[in-house]
Amino acid sequence: MLHTDLIGTAHPCGTGAGTGTGTGTARPSVPPQGRAPGRGPAAHGPAHARAAHDAAAGEPGGRVTVAVYASDPVLHVGIVQQLRQRPEVELVDDAHAHEARVSLVAVDSVDDETTALLYRLRHNSATRTGLVVGTFDSGDALQRAIECGVTAVLRRTEADQDRLLRLVLAMANGEGVLPGDLLAKLLDHVGSLQRSALDPHAASLSTLTPREADMLRLVSEGLDTAEIARNTSYSERTVKNVLHEVITRLQLRNRSHAVGYALRNGLI
């Protein structure tokens, strides 16, 4: 579950919000705004502080408001501690999270819960969403994140203070940020989907995501929805949604037809 506890005291688009498994209300958590020793105006003087404030995108003389969502408290604390030291950024509390100009979502990977959170943030016109992520399991996960309104991506291993700040300011300026290799992966994935759409019979291994293939394999072994859910650690609702998406996307009739199609084309 995505945690967003208050610091000092301390939560998912694919096919839609229905694929998410989390049921709680996502809330960002923010500490009281402060600065680490040596990083605020006292260290650099009033002129430096004013110049930094003026650099905040879109708000002359102001700061970019940021809400931070994270998959675990330790990750959340790390990002907040990095940003709270910068005068260009103002971290918002729970009550004003919906007004933040930038929402940063930090996770290990884009799972159903993360997708549901991104989907909710997408419908907030006041914010632009950035993703600090450990890894993308597939091009499909990256595409889902983009479809859910993510405009900037940063790998967790590269998320130092300067890169986080550049990401926030770029988003506040209306810019998109995507590492070159991830852009190439996204374009390859989209191209593969387009080829499949143009020639439905030209199936390839990329037609199914690993999760879809695993579930179809379990269907082929005779497992029902509840058994597949237990084997994959997903909810029964998620299993139904994933299998329905496969059947709809490949224009098949039912689960049996989907299994036969996958077997014939070497997808499972």
PDB file of C-alpha atoms in Angstrom:
ATOM      1  CA  MET A   1       0.000   0.000   0.000  1.00  0.00           C
ATOM      2  CA  LEU A   2       1.287   3.445  -0.806  1.00  0.00           C
ATOM      3  CA  HIS A   3       2.170   5.241   2.385  1.00  0.00           C
ATOM      4  CA  THR A   4       2.157   8.994   2.795  1.00  0.00           C
ATOM      5  CA  ASP A   5       2.574   9.613   6.495  1.00  0.00           C
ATOM      6  CA  LEU A   6       3.493  13.010   7.844  1.00  0.00           C
ATOM      7  CA  ILE A   7       7.196  13.453   8.381  1.00  0.00           C
ATOM      8  CA  GLY A   8       7.905  13.891  12.016  1.00  0.00           C
ATOM      9  CA  THR A   9       4.536  12.201  12.717  1.00  0.00           C
ATOM     10  CA  ALA A  10       4.441  10.082   8.882  1.00  0.00           C
ATOM     11  CA  HIS A  11      -1.035   5.737  -0.482  1.00  0.00           C
ATOM     12  CA  PRO A  12      -3.212   3.579  -7.612  1.00  0.00           C
ATOM     13  CA  CYS A  13      -4.650   3.502 -15.902  1.00  0.00           C
ATOM     14  CA  GLY A  14      -4.008   0.703 -17.891  1.00  0.00           C
ATOM     15  CA  THR A  15      -7.603  -0.004 -18.632  1.00  0.00           C
ATOM     16  CA  GLY A  16      -8.930   2.268 -15.907  1.00  0.00           C
ATOM     17  CA  ALA A  17      -9.143   2.803 -12.192  1.00  0.00           C
ATOM     18  CA  GLY A  18     -10.958  -0.496 -11.797  1.00  0.00           C
ATOM     19  CA  THR A  19      -7.656  -2.377 -12.120  1.00  0.00           C
ATOM     20  CA  GLY A  20      -6.308  -0.988  -8.893  1.00  0.00           C
ATOM     21  CA  THR A  21      -6.253  -3.120  -5.803  1.00  0.00           C
ATOM     22  CA  GLY A  22      -5.818  -0.429  -3.194  1.00  0.00           C
ATOM     23  CA  THR A  23      -8.926   0.794  -1.447  1.00  0.00           C
ATOM     24  CA  GLY A  24      -7.541   3.517   0.794  1.00  0.00           C
ATOM     25  CA  THR A  25      -7.505   7.207   0.020  1.00  0.00           C
ATOM     26  CA  ALA A  26      -4.126   8.372  -1.220  1.00  0.00           C
ATOM     27  CA  ARG A  27      -2.798  11.192   0.914  1.00  0.00           C
ATOM     28  CA  PRO A  28       0.515  12.969   0.557  1.00  0.00           C
ATOM     29  CA  SER A  29       2.548  13.626   3.623  1.00  0.00           C
ATOM     30  CA  VAL A  30       4.701  16.600   4.227  1.00  0.00           C
ATOM     31  CA  PRO A  31       6.807  17.812   7.105  1.00  0.00           C
ATOM     32  CA  PRO A  32       6.711  21.377   8.357  1.00  0.00           C
ATOM     33  CA  GLN A  33       8.661  23.400   5.815  1.00  0.00           C
ATOM     34  CA  GLY A  34      12.221  23.851   6.919  1.00  0.00           C
ATOM     35  CA  ARG A  35      15.815  23.936   5.751  1.00  0.00           C
ATOM     36  CA  ALA A  36      18.852  21.927   6.675  1.00  0.00           C
ATOM     37  CA  PRO A  37      21.776  23.844   8.186  1.00  0.00           C
ATOM     38  CA  GLY A  38      23.834  25.650   5.596  1.00  0.00           C
ATOM     39  CA  ARG A  39      21.236  25.502   2.797  1.00  0.00           C
ATOM     40  CA  GLY A  40      18.893  28.399   3.542  1.00  0.00           C
ATOM     41  CA  PRO A  41      19.210  32.196   3.340  1.00  0.00           C
ATOM     42  CA  ALA A  42      21.431  32.271   6.399  1.00  0.00           C
ATOM     43  CA  ALA A  43      24.102  30.434   4.469  1.00  0.00           C
ATOM     44  CA  HIS A  44      23.833  32.307   1.170  1.00  0.00           C
ATOM     45  CA  GLY A  45      22.346  35.675   2.045  1.00  0.00           C
ATOM     46  CA  PRO A  46      19.006  37.364   1.201  1.00  0.00           C
ATOM     47  CA  ALA A  47      19.956  38.090  -2.424  1.00  0.00           C
ATOM     48  CA  HIS A  48      20.652  34.429  -3.159  1.00  0.00           C
ATOM     49  CA  ALA A  49      17.425  33.335  -1.507  1.00  0.00           C
ATOM     50  CA  ARG A  50      15.377  35.840  -3.543  1.00  0.00           C
ATOM     51  CA  ALA A  51      17.020  34.715  -6.806  1.00  0.00           C
ATOM     52  CA  ALA A  52      16.237  31.082  -5.964  1.00  0.00           C
ATOM     53  CA  HIS A  53      12.636  31.961  -5.202  1.00  0.00           C
ATOM     54  CA  ASP A  54      12.320  33.880  -8.468  1.00  0.00           C
ATOM     55  CA  ALA A  55      13.514  30.772 -10.321  1.00  0.00           C
ATOM     56  CA  ALA A  56      10.439  28.834  -9.242  1.00  0.00           C
ATOM     57  CA  ALA A  57       8.576  27.982 -12.444  1.00  0.00           C
ATOM     58  CA  GLY A  58       5.388  29.807 -13.291  1.00  0.00           C
ATOM     59  CA  GLU A  59       5.176  31.848 -10.080  1.00  0.00           C
ATOM     60  CA  PRO A  60       7.284  35.026 -10.107  1.00  0.00           C
ATOM     61  CA  GLY A  61       8.852  35.402  -6.704  1.00  0.00           C
ATOM     62  CA  GLY A  62       7.122  32.216  -5.501  1.00  0.00           C
ATOM     63  CA  ARG A  63       7.869  28.561  -4.972  1.00  0.00           C
ATOM     64  CA  VAL A  64       6.624  25.419  -6.703  1.00  0.00           C
ATOM     65  CA  THR A  65       4.197  23.570  -4.451  1.00  0.00           C
ATOM     66  CA  VAL A  66       4.907  19.828  -4.321  1.00  0.00           C
ATOM     67  CA  ALA A  67       3.028  16.831  -2.886  1.00  0.00           C
ATOM     68  CA  VAL A  68       5.058  13.652  -2.358  1.00  0.00           C
ATOM     69  CA  TYR A  69       3.554  10.139  -2.507  1.00  0.00           C
ATOM     70  CA  ALA A  70       5.770   7.131  -1.768  1.00  0.00           C
ATOM     71  CA  SER A  71       5.502   3.356  -1.579  1.00  0.00           C
ATOM     72  CA  ASP A  72       7.123   3.169   1.848  1.00  0.00           C
ATOM     73  CA  PRO A  73       7.925   5.614   4.664  1.00  0.00           C
ATOM     74  CA  VAL A  74      11.700   5.419   4.260  1.00  0.00           C
ATOM     75  CA  LEU A  75      11.495   6.295   0.571  1.00  0.00           C
ATOM     76  CA  HIS A  76       9.098   9.113   1.369  1.00  0.00           C
ATOM     77  CA  VAL A  77      11.382  10.570   4.022  1.00  0.00           C
ATOM     78  CA  GLY A  78      14.354  10.477   1.645  1.00  0.00           C
ATOM     79  CA  ILE A  79      12.638  12.469  -1.095  1.00  0.00           C
ATOM     80  CA  VAL A  80      11.088  14.960   1.295  1.00  0.00           C
ATOM     81  CA  GLN A  81      14.403  15.576   3.035  1.00  0.00           C
ATOM     82  CA  GLN A  82      16.027  16.239  -0.346  1.00  0.00           C
ATOM     83  CA  LEU A  83      13.400  18.745  -1.442  1.00  0.00           C
ATOM     84  CA  ARG A  84      12.724  20.512   1.836  1.00  0.00           C
ATOM     85  CA  GLN A  85      16.210  22.029   1.712  1.00  0.00           C
ATOM     86  CA  ARG A  86      15.537  23.877  -1.538  1.00  0.00           C
ATOM     87  CA  PRO A  87      14.023  27.392  -1.418  1.00  0.00           C
ATOM     88  CA  GLU A  88      12.478  26.867  -4.869  1.00  0.00           C
ATOM     89  CA  VAL A  89      10.126  24.214  -3.468  1.00  0.00           C
ATOM     90  CA  GLU A  90       7.273  24.345  -0.970  1.00  0.00           C
ATOM     91  CA  LEU A  91       6.068  20.981   0.303  1.00  0.00           C
ATOM     92  CA  VAL A  92       2.309  20.985   0.922  1.00  0.00           C
ATOM     93  CA  ASP A  93       0.373  19.350   3.719  1.00  0.00           C
ATOM     94  CA  ASP A  94      -2.547  16.938   3.422  1.00  0.00           C
ATOM     95  CA  ALA A  95      -5.190  19.639   3.369  1.00  0.00           C
ATOM     96  CA  HIS A  96      -3.650  21.353   0.335  1.00  0.00           C
ATOM     97  CA  ALA A  97      -2.331  18.326  -1.576  1.00  0.00           C
ATOM     98  CA  HIS A  98      -5.007  18.749  -4.248  1.00  0.00           C
ATOM     99  CA  GLU A  99      -3.647  22.239  -4.938  1.00  0.00           C
ATOM    100  CA  ALA A 100      -0.025  21.174  -5.497  1.00  0.00           C
ATOM    101  CA  ARG A 101       1.392  22.188  -8.864  1.00  0.00           C
ATOM    102  CA  VAL A 102       3.565  19.053  -8.909  1.00  0.00           C
ATOM    103  CA  SER A 103       2.835  15.578  -7.516  1.00  0.00           C
ATOM    104  CA  LEU A 104       5.793  13.216  -7.162  1.00  0.00           C
ATOM    105  CA  VAL A 105       4.976   9.504  -6.914  1.00  0.00           C
ATOM    106  CA  ALA A 106       7.916   7.328  -5.794  1.00  0.00           C
ATOM    107  CA  VAL A 107       7.589   3.538  -6.139  1.00  0.00           C
ATOM    108  CA  ASP A 108       9.608   0.405  -6.844  1.00  0.00           C
ATOM    109  CA  SER A 109       7.489  -0.473  -9.886  1.00  0.00           C
ATOM    110  CA  VAL A 110       4.161   0.431 -11.480  1.00  0.00           C
ATOM    111  CA  ASP A 111       1.705  -2.047  -9.991  1.00  0.00           C
ATOM    112  CA  ASP A 112      -2.104  -1.924  -9.821  1.00  0.00           C
ATOM    113  CA  GLU A 113      -2.146   0.266  -6.730  1.00  0.00           C
ATOM    114  CA  THR A 114       0.258   2.767  -8.267  1.00  0.00           C
ATOM    115  CA  THR A 115      -1.799   2.802 -11.464  1.00  0.00           C
ATOM    116  CA  ALA A 116      -4.955   3.612  -9.509  1.00  0.00           C
ATOM    117  CA  LEU A 117      -3.184   6.476  -7.699  1.00  0.00           C
ATOM    118  CA  LEU A 118      -1.848   7.894 -10.986  1.00  0.00           C
ATOM    119  CA  TYR A 119      -5.338   7.637 -12.459  1.00  0.00           C
ATOM    120  CA  ARG A 120      -6.782   9.694  -9.619  1.00  0.00           C
ATOM    121  CA  LEU A 121      -4.068  12.323  -9.899  1.00  0.00           C
ATOM    122  CA  ARG A 122      -4.670  12.542 -13.654  1.00  0.00           C
ATOM    123  CA  HIS A 123      -8.139  13.932 -12.959  1.00  0.00           C
ATOM    124  CA  ASN A 124      -6.748  16.764 -10.837  1.00  0.00           C
ATOM    125  CA  SER A 125      -6.214  19.633 -13.286  1.00  0.00           C
ATOM    126  CA  ALA A 126      -4.205  21.596 -10.712  1.00  0.00           C
ATOM    127  CA  THR A 127      -1.251  19.193 -10.658  1.00  0.00           C
ATOM    128  CA  ARG A 128       1.296  17.631 -13.015  1.00  0.00           C
ATOM    129  CA  THR A 129       2.486  14.164 -12.057  1.00  0.00           C
ATOM    130  CA  GLY A 130       6.054  12.890 -12.029  1.00  0.00           C
ATOM    131  CA  LEU A 131       7.205   9.332 -11.324  1.00  0.00           C
ATOM    132  CA  VAL A 132      10.341   8.337  -9.410  1.00  0.00           C
ATOM    133  CA  VAL A 133      10.540   4.609 -10.148  1.00  0.00           C
ATOM    134  CA  GLY A 134      12.867   1.718  -9.464  1.00  0.00           C
ATOM    135  CA  THR A 135      12.126  -0.209 -12.647  1.00  0.00           C
ATOM    136  CA  PHE A 136       9.536  -0.777 -15.362  1.00  0.00           C
ATOM    137  CA  ASP A 137       8.721  -4.460 -15.783  1.00  0.00           C
ATOM    138  CA  SER A 138       7.740  -3.929 -19.408  1.00  0.00           C
ATOM    139  CA  GLY A 139       6.999  -1.372 -22.080  1.00  0.00           C
ATOM    140  CA  ASP A 140       3.347  -1.900 -21.216  1.00  0.00           C
ATOM    141  CA  ALA A 141       3.932  -0.624 -17.656  1.00  0.00           C
ATOM    142  CA  LEU A 142       5.649   2.471 -19.029  1.00  0.00           C
ATOM    143  CA  GLN A 143       2.811   3.069 -21.479  1.00  0.00           C
ATOM    144  CA  ARG A 144       0.239   2.716 -18.693  1.00  0.00           C
ATOM    145  CA  ALA A 145       2.071   5.322 -16.632  1.00  0.00           C
ATOM    146  CA  ILE A 146       2.089   7.788 -19.551  1.00  0.00           C
ATOM    147  CA  GLU A 147      -1.601   7.110 -20.247  1.00  0.00           C
ATOM    148  CA  CYS A 148      -2.299   7.874 -16.592  1.00  0.00           C
ATOM    149  CA  GLY A 149      -0.910  11.384 -16.973  1.00  0.00           C
ATOM    150  CA  VAL A 150       2.733  10.983 -15.940  1.00  0.00           C
ATOM    151  CA  THR A 151       4.711  13.740 -17.658  1.00  0.00           C
ATOM    152  CA  ALA A 152       8.165  13.098 -16.188  1.00  0.00           C
ATOM    153  CA  VAL A 153      10.106  10.023 -15.094  1.00  0.00           C
ATOM    154  CA  LEU A 154      13.252   9.707 -12.979  1.00  0.00           C
ATOM    155  CA  ARG A 155      14.916   6.491 -11.864  1.00  0.00           C
ATOM    156  CA  ARG A 156      15.229   6.066  -8.129  1.00  0.00           C
ATOM    157  CA  THR A 157      18.956   5.335  -8.452  1.00  0.00           C
ATOM    158  CA  GLU A 158      19.420   8.770 -10.066  1.00  0.00           C
ATOM    159  CA  ALA A 159      17.123  10.715  -7.734  1.00  0.00           C
ATOM    160  CA  ASP A 160      19.622  12.991  -6.011  1.00  0.00           C
ATOM    161  CA  GLN A 161      18.676  16.481  -4.853  1.00  0.00           C
ATOM    162  CA  ASP A 162      19.696  18.321  -8.034  1.00  0.00           C
ATOM    163  CA  ARG A 163      17.912  15.900 -10.382  1.00  0.00           C
ATOM    164  CA  LEU A 164      14.769  15.953  -8.254  1.00  0.00           C
ATOM    165  CA  LEU A 165      14.769  19.755  -8.305  1.00  0.00           C
ATOM    166  CA  ARG A 166      15.303  19.870 -12.088  1.00  0.00           C
ATOM    167  CA  LEU A 167      12.431  17.413 -12.516  1.00  0.00           C
ATOM    168  CA  VAL A 168      10.092  19.512 -10.369  1.00  0.00           C
ATOM    169  CA  LEU A 169      10.964  22.798 -12.103  1.00  0.00           C
ATOM    170  CA  ALA A 170      10.671  21.244 -15.585  1.00  0.00           C
ATOM    171  CA  MET A 171       7.214  19.895 -14.756  1.00  0.00           C
ATOM    172  CA  ALA A 172       6.130  23.239 -13.332  1.00  0.00           C
ATOM    173  CA  ASN A 173       7.226  24.798 -16.644  1.00  0.00           C
ATOM    174  CA  GLY A 174       5.009  22.371 -18.555  1.00  0.00           C
ATOM    175  CA  GLU A 175       7.917  20.272 -19.837  1.00  0.00           C
ATOM    176  CA  GLY A 176       8.133  16.492 -20.116  1.00  0.00           C
ATOM    177  CA  VAL A 177      11.131  14.499 -18.904  1.00  0.00           C
ATOM    178  CA  LEU A 178      11.876  10.919 -19.974  1.00  0.00           C
ATOM    179  CA  PRO A 179      15.300   9.196 -20.054  1.00  0.00           C
ATOM    180  CA  GLY A 180      16.405   8.339 -23.583  1.00  0.00           C
ATOM    181  CA  ASP A 181      16.407   4.568 -23.109  1.00  0.00           C
ATOM    182  CA  LEU A 182      12.887   4.652 -21.666  1.00  0.00           C
ATOM    183  CA  LEU A 183      11.714   6.753 -24.588  1.00  0.00           C
ATOM    184  CA  ALA A 184      13.146   4.122 -26.953  1.00  0.00           C
ATOM    185  CA  LYS A 185      11.383   1.351 -24.988  1.00  0.00           C
ATOM    186  CA  LEU A 186       8.093   3.242 -25.147  1.00  0.00           C
ATOM    187  CA  LEU A 187       8.374   3.810 -28.902  1.00  0.00           C
ATOM    188  CA  ASP A 188       9.236   0.132 -29.499  1.00  0.00           C
ATOM    189  CA  HIS A 189       6.238  -0.960 -27.436  1.00  0.00           C
ATOM    190  CA  VAL A 190       3.825   1.398 -29.193  1.00  0.00           C
ATOM    191  CA  GLY A 191       5.186   0.288 -32.574  1.00  0.00           C
ATOM    192  CA  SER A 192       4.622  -3.350 -31.635  1.00  0.00           C
ATOM    193  CA  LEU A 193       1.020  -2.632 -30.640  1.00  0.00           C
ATOM    194  CA  GLN A 194       0.415  -0.789 -33.899  1.00  0.00           C
ATOM    195  CA  ARG A 195       1.787  -3.696 -35.929  1.00  0.00           C
ATOM    196  CA  SER A 196      -0.432  -6.118 -34.032  1.00  0.00           C
ATOM    197  CA  ALA A 197      -3.462  -3.926 -34.686  1.00  0.00           C
ATOM    198  CA  LEU A 198      -2.704  -3.717 -38.403  1.00  0.00           C
ATOM    199  CA  ASP A 199      -2.138  -7.472 -38.643  1.00  0.00           C
ATOM    200  CA  PRO A 200      -3.959  -9.341 -35.835  1.00  0.00           C
ATOM    201  CA  HIS A 201      -2.542 -12.640 -37.085  1.00  0.00           C
ATOM    202  CA  ALA A 202       1.055 -11.478 -36.778  1.00  0.00           C
ATOM    203  CA  ALA A 203       1.271 -12.305 -33.081  1.00  0.00           C
ATOM    204  CA  SER A 204       4.576 -12.015 -31.245  1.00  0.00           C
ATOM    205  CA  LEU A 205       5.809 -12.508 -27.708  1.00  0.00           C
ATOM    206  CA  SER A 206       5.247  -8.813 -27.042  1.00  0.00           C
ATOM    207  CA  THR A 207       1.489  -9.234 -27.611  1.00  0.00           C
ATOM    208  CA  LEU A 208       1.059 -10.285 -23.978  1.00  0.00           C
ATOM    209  CA  THR A 209       2.571  -8.779 -20.869  1.00  0.00           C
ATOM    210  CA  PRO A 210       4.258 -11.194 -18.426  1.00  0.00           C
ATOM    211  CA  ARG A 211       1.275 -10.903 -16.065  1.00  0.00           C
ATOM    212  CA  GLU A 212      -1.219 -11.634 -18.857  1.00  0.00           C
ATOM    213  CA  ALA A 213       0.807 -14.631 -20.024  1.00  0.00           C
ATOM    214  CA  ASP A 214       1.036 -16.016 -16.486  1.00  0.00           C
ATOM    215  CA  MET A 215      -2.709 -15.759 -15.964  1.00  0.00           C
ATOM    216  CA  LEU A 216      -3.532 -17.378 -19.317  1.00  0.00           C
ATOM    217  CA  ARG A 217      -1.095 -20.162 -18.496  1.00  0.00           C
ATOM    218  CA  LEU A 218      -2.975 -20.808 -15.261  1.00  0.00           C
ATOM    219  CA  VAL A 219      -6.299 -20.759 -17.146  1.00  0.00           C
ATOM    220  CA  SER A 220      -4.863 -23.365 -19.514  1.00  0.00           C
ATOM    221  CA  GLU A 221      -4.113 -25.531 -16.455  1.00  0.00           C
ATOM    222  CA  GLY A 222      -7.775 -25.447 -15.450  1.00  0.00           C
ATOM    223  CA  LEU A 223      -7.599 -22.939 -12.597  1.00  0.00           C
ATOM    224  CA  ASP A 224     -10.605 -20.731 -11.918  1.00  0.00           C
ATOM    225  CA  THR A 225     -10.548 -17.024 -10.999  1.00  0.00           C
ATOM    226  CA  ALA A 226     -10.141 -17.556  -7.243  1.00  0.00           C
ATOM    227  CA  GLU A 227      -7.309 -20.057  -7.738  1.00  0.00           C
ATOM    228  CA  ILE A 228      -5.500 -17.749 -10.170  1.00  0.00           C
ATOM    229  CA  ALA A 229      -5.819 -14.903  -7.660  1.00  0.00           C
ATOM    230  CA  ARG A 230      -4.232 -17.036  -4.920  1.00  0.00           C
ATOM    231  CA  ASN A 231      -1.405 -18.163  -7.209  1.00  0.00           C
ATOM    232  CA  THR A 232      -0.568 -14.675  -8.464  1.00  0.00           C
ATOM    233  CA  SER A 233      -1.298 -12.713  -5.261  1.00  0.00           C
ATOM    234  CA  TYR A 234      -3.738 -10.451  -7.127  1.00  0.00           C
ATOM    235  CA  SER A 235      -7.346  -9.824  -6.215  1.00  0.00           C
ATOM    236  CA  GLU A 236     -10.062 -11.739  -8.081  1.00  0.00           C
ATOM    237  CA  ARG A 237     -11.231  -8.419  -9.519  1.00  0.00           C
ATOM    238  CA  THR A 238      -7.787  -7.764 -10.965  1.00  0.00           C
ATOM    239  CA  VAL A 239      -7.645 -11.258 -12.485  1.00  0.00           C
ATOM    240  CA  LYS A 240     -11.020 -10.710 -14.171  1.00  0.00           C
ATOM    241  CA  ASN A 241      -9.949  -7.290 -15.456  1.00  0.00           C
ATOM    242  CA  VAL A 242      -6.642  -8.570 -16.862  1.00  0.00           C
ATOM    243  CA  LEU A 243      -8.238 -11.506 -18.665  1.00  0.00           C
ATOM    244  CA  HIS A 244     -11.058  -9.315 -19.978  1.00  0.00           C
ATOM    245  CA  GLU A 245      -8.475  -6.854 -21.325  1.00  0.00           C
ATOM    246  CA  VAL A 246      -6.652  -9.650 -23.186  1.00  0.00           C
ATOM    247  CA  ILE A 247      -9.870 -11.010 -24.680  1.00  0.00           C
ATOM    248  CA  THR A 248     -11.033  -7.551 -25.741  1.00  0.00           C
ATOM    249  CA  ARG A 249      -7.684  -6.385 -27.129  1.00  0.00           C
ATOM    250  CA  LEU A 250      -7.130  -9.529 -29.196  1.00  0.00           C
ATOM    251  CA  GLN A 251     -10.798  -9.617 -30.285  1.00  0.00           C
ATOM    252  CA  LEU A 252     -11.408 -13.087 -28.882  1.00  0.00           C
ATOM    253  CA  ARG A 253     -14.637 -14.665 -27.585  1.00  0.00           C
ATOM    254  CA  ASN A 254     -13.785 -16.009 -24.131  1.00  0.00           C
ATOM    255  CA  ARG A 255     -11.027 -17.393 -21.939  1.00  0.00           C
ATOM    256  CA  SER A 256     -10.856 -20.700 -23.804  1.00  0.00           C
ATOM    257  CA  HIS A 257     -10.472 -18.864 -27.084  1.00  0.00           C
ATOM    258  CA  ALA A 258      -7.736 -16.704 -25.536  1.00  0.00           C
ATOM    259  CA  VAL A 259      -5.834 -19.761 -24.281  1.00  0.00           C
ATOM    260  CA  GLY A 260      -6.084 -21.453 -27.685  1.00  0.00           C
ATOM    261  CA  TYR A 261      -4.896 -18.288 -29.432  1.00  0.00           C
ATOM    262  CA  ALA A 262      -1.943 -17.926 -27.068  1.00  0.00           C
ATOM    263  CA  LEU A 263      -0.937 -21.562 -27.470  1.00  0.00           C
ATOM    264  CA  ARG A 264      -1.165 -21.471 -31.264  1.00  0.00           C
ATOM    265  CA  ASN A 265       1.030 -18.395 -31.437  1.00  0.00           C
ATOM    266  CA  GLY A 266       3.581 -19.508 -28.864  1.00  0.00           C
ATOM    267  CA  LEU A 267       2.678 -16.813 -26.344  1.00  0.00           C
ATOM    268  CA  ILE A 268       2.434 -19.197 -23.378  1.00  0.00           C
TER     269      ILE A 268
END
